[in-house]
Amino acid sequence: VSAGSVTGLVAADTVCQARAQAAGLSGTFKAWMSDSQDDAYCRMHGLKGKKAANCGQATLPASAGPWVRTDGEPFAEVISKLTGSATVLTPARFDENGVETTVSWFYTGTDETGESISARVCSDWTSTGAASVAGTTVQIFNLWSEAISTDCQNPYPILCMQTGSGRPLTYQTTGKK
């Protein structure tokens, strides 16, 4: 991944932030990606490091989320549900403009716990001559982040997510008894 003079996760985050701003979205956006130094789990908290090392904190942060797709549907409630059961509420099918994607895969280098699969991160996202893991835009269960192994030369997009924590999701109740 490259954007101007930067590469790797910095480039991916630069792309995410620019696309979010162009779409009129506010906040900080990062790619749901890991490399050999930083896990996606930590990155969603706006931190660096490994989940196994508490993202550099005294205790493992657990407040990131919730996430809502750009079409208004809930994606995931909190980081523990995003990574613990590795289940999202709805597939990641929409881009930053609310347009449904026709692509079935996105690069992650991240397993279902939000941690890096170090051997599968395209040489820290600097090489097309390596291998990676991709998530899927069509599944909600345990493989949404780690669906396939792939070559880094494939033209897959990245999944951008807002960092930090927000208000809990609200659910509408039906009138059925």
Short mmCIF file of C-alpha atoms in Angstrom, two decimals, residues 16-153:
data_model
loop_
_atom_site.label_atom_id
_atom_site.label_comp_id
_atom_site.label_asym_id
_atom_site.label_seq_id
_atom_site.Cartn_x
_atom_site.Cartn_y
_atom_site.Cartn_z
CA CYS A 16 -8.94 5.82 4.71
CA GLN A 17 -8.87 9.31 6.23
CA ALA A 18 -8.88 11.05 2.83
CA ARG A 19 -11.76 8.95 1.52
CA ALA A 20 -13.79 9.46 4.71
CA GLN A 21 -13.29 13.24 4.57
CA ALA A 22 -14.18 13.34 0.85
CA ALA A 23 -17.40 11.47 1.71
CA GLY A 24 -18.23 13.98 4.46
CA LEU A 25 -17.57 11.57 7.34
CA SER A 26 -16.07 13.03 10.51
CA GLY A 27 -13.68 11.40 12.97
CA THR A 28 -10.51 9.38 12.63
CA PHE A 29 -10.50 6.45 10.23
CA LYS A 30 -7.98 3.62 10.01
CA ALA A 31 -7.72 0.53 7.91
CA TRP A 32 -8.80 -2.76 9.53
CA MET A 33 -5.33 -4.14 8.89
CA SER A 34 -2.44 -5.52 10.89
CA ASP A 35 1.28 -5.70 10.23
CA SER A 36 4.21 -7.27 12.10
CA GLN A 37 4.23 -4.42 14.67
CA ASP A 38 0.58 -3.43 15.13
CA ASP A 39 -2.64 -5.42 15.45
CA ALA A 40 -5.92 -4.16 13.98
CA TYR A 41 -7.44 -4.59 17.46
CA CYS A 42 -5.08 -1.94 18.90
CA ARG A 43 -5.45 0.29 15.87
CA MET A 44 -9.24 0.52 16.38
CA HIS A 45 -8.50 2.07 19.78
CA GLY A 46 -6.17 4.59 18.14
CA LEU A 47 -3.18 2.75 19.64
CA LYS A 48 -0.12 0.91 18.38
CA GLY A 49 1.26 -2.45 19.39
CA LYS A 50 0.09 -5.97 19.95
CA LYS A 51 -3.13 -7.13 21.59
CA ALA A 52 -1.09 -9.71 23.56
CA ALA A 53 0.86 -6.78 25.08
CA ASN A 54 -2.35 -4.83 25.89
CA CYS A 55 -1.68 -2.42 23.01
CA GLY A 56 0.98 -0.79 25.20
CA GLN A 57 -1.53 -0.06 27.99
CA ALA A 58 -1.71 -1.34 31.60
CA THR A 59 -4.79 -3.39 30.71
CA LEU A 60 -6.24 -4.47 27.39
CA PRO A 61 -8.46 -1.66 26.06
CA ALA A 62 -11.97 -2.82 25.23
CA SER A 63 -13.99 0.31 24.48
CA ALA A 64 -13.74 0.61 20.68
CA GLY A 65 -17.00 0.59 18.80
CA PRO A 66 -19.77 0.50 17.90
CA TRP A 67 -19.56 0.67 14.12
CA VAL A 68 -22.36 1.45 11.70
CA ARG A 69 -22.14 0.95 7.95
CA THR A 70 -22.57 4.00 5.74
CA ASP A 71 -26.04 2.74 4.76
CA GLY A 72 -27.07 3.11 8.42
CA GLU A 73 -27.12 -0.60 9.31
CA PRO A 74 -25.14 -1.71 12.39
CA PHE A 75 -21.85 -3.48 11.63
CA ALA A 76 -20.60 -4.42 15.12
CA GLU A 77 -21.46 -3.43 18.68
CA VAL A 78 -18.09 -3.41 20.44
CA ILE A 79 -14.57 -4.67 19.80
CA SER A 80 -15.10 -7.76 21.98
CA LYS A 81 -18.00 -8.88 19.81
CA LEU A 82 -16.17 -7.93 16.63
CA THR A 83 -13.20 -10.09 17.61
CA GLY A 84 -14.30 -12.38 20.46
CA SER A 85 -16.95 -14.31 18.63
CA ALA A 86 -15.63 -12.87 15.38
CA THR A 87 -19.15 -12.13 14.26
CA VAL A 88 -20.38 -8.89 12.75
CA LEU A 89 -24.04 -7.94 12.54
CA THR A 90 -24.08 -7.20 8.82
CA PRO A 91 -21.49 -7.78 6.08
CA ALA A 92 -19.08 -4.97 5.17
CA ARG A 93 -20.65 -4.37 1.76
CA PHE A 94 -20.74 -0.59 1.49
CA ASP A 95 -18.05 1.96 0.74
CA GLU A 96 -17.59 5.37 2.34
CA ASN A 97 -20.25 6.86 0.04
CA GLY A 98 -22.88 4.25 0.92
CA VAL A 99 -22.47 2.48 -2.43
CA GLU A 100 -22.67 -1.30 -2.36
CA THR A 101 -19.38 -2.84 -3.43
CA THR A 102 -19.09 -5.54 -6.06
CA VAL A 103 -15.78 -6.76 -4.58
CA SER A 104 -15.97 -9.84 -2.34
CA TRP A 105 -12.61 -9.46 -0.56
CA PHE A 106 -10.57 -6.82 1.29
CA TYR A 107 -7.02 -7.01 2.64
CA THR A 108 -6.61 -7.43 6.41
CA GLY A 109 -3.59 -9.51 7.45
CA THR A 110 -5.73 -9.99 10.56
CA ASP A 111 -7.23 -13.06 12.19
CA GLU A 112 -10.63 -13.35 13.89
CA THR A 113 -9.22 -12.04 17.20
CA GLY A 114 -8.03 -8.78 15.63
CA GLU A 115 -4.39 -9.88 15.73
CA SER A 116 -1.79 -9.91 12.98
CA ILE A 117 -1.06 -12.98 10.95
CA SER A 118 2.55 -11.78 10.66
CA ALA A 119 3.52 -14.10 7.84
CA ARG A 120 0.54 -12.87 5.79
CA VAL A 121 0.87 -9.08 5.73
CA CYS A 122 2.45 -8.47 2.32
CA SER A 123 5.87 -7.74 3.88
CA ASP A 124 4.24 -5.13 6.13
CA TRP A 125 2.16 -3.95 3.17
CA THR A 126 5.18 -2.91 1.11
CA SER A 127 5.39 -5.79 -1.39
CA THR A 128 3.17 -7.30 -4.04
CA GLY A 129 5.40 -10.36 -4.19
CA ALA A 130 4.16 -11.82 -0.92
CA ALA A 131 1.06 -13.38 0.59
CA SER A 132 -1.75 -12.03 2.74
CA VAL A 133 -5.09 -12.75 4.28
CA ALA A 134 -8.27 -11.11 3.09
CA GLY A 135 -11.65 -10.68 4.73
CA THR A 136 -14.98 -10.94 2.95
CA THR A 137 -17.76 -8.48 2.21
CA VAL A 138 -20.39 -11.22 2.10
CA GLN A 139 -20.06 -13.05 5.42
CA ILE A 140 -20.90 -12.16 9.01
CA PHE A 141 -19.56 -15.16 10.86
CA ASN A 142 -16.09 -16.05 12.06
CA LEU A 143 -14.26 -15.60 8.76
CA TRP A 144 -15.29 -12.01 7.98
CA SER A 145 -11.71 -10.82 8.72
CA GLU A 146 -9.80 -13.97 7.72
CA ALA A 147 -11.67 -15.56 4.84
CA ILE A 148 -8.95 -16.43 2.32
CA SER A 149 -5.21 -16.50 1.74
CA THR A 150 -4.27 -14.46 -1.30
CA ASP A 151 -1.40 -12.98 -3.27
CA CYS A 152 -0.58 -9.35 -2.52
CA GLN A 153 -0.79 -8.46 -6.21
#
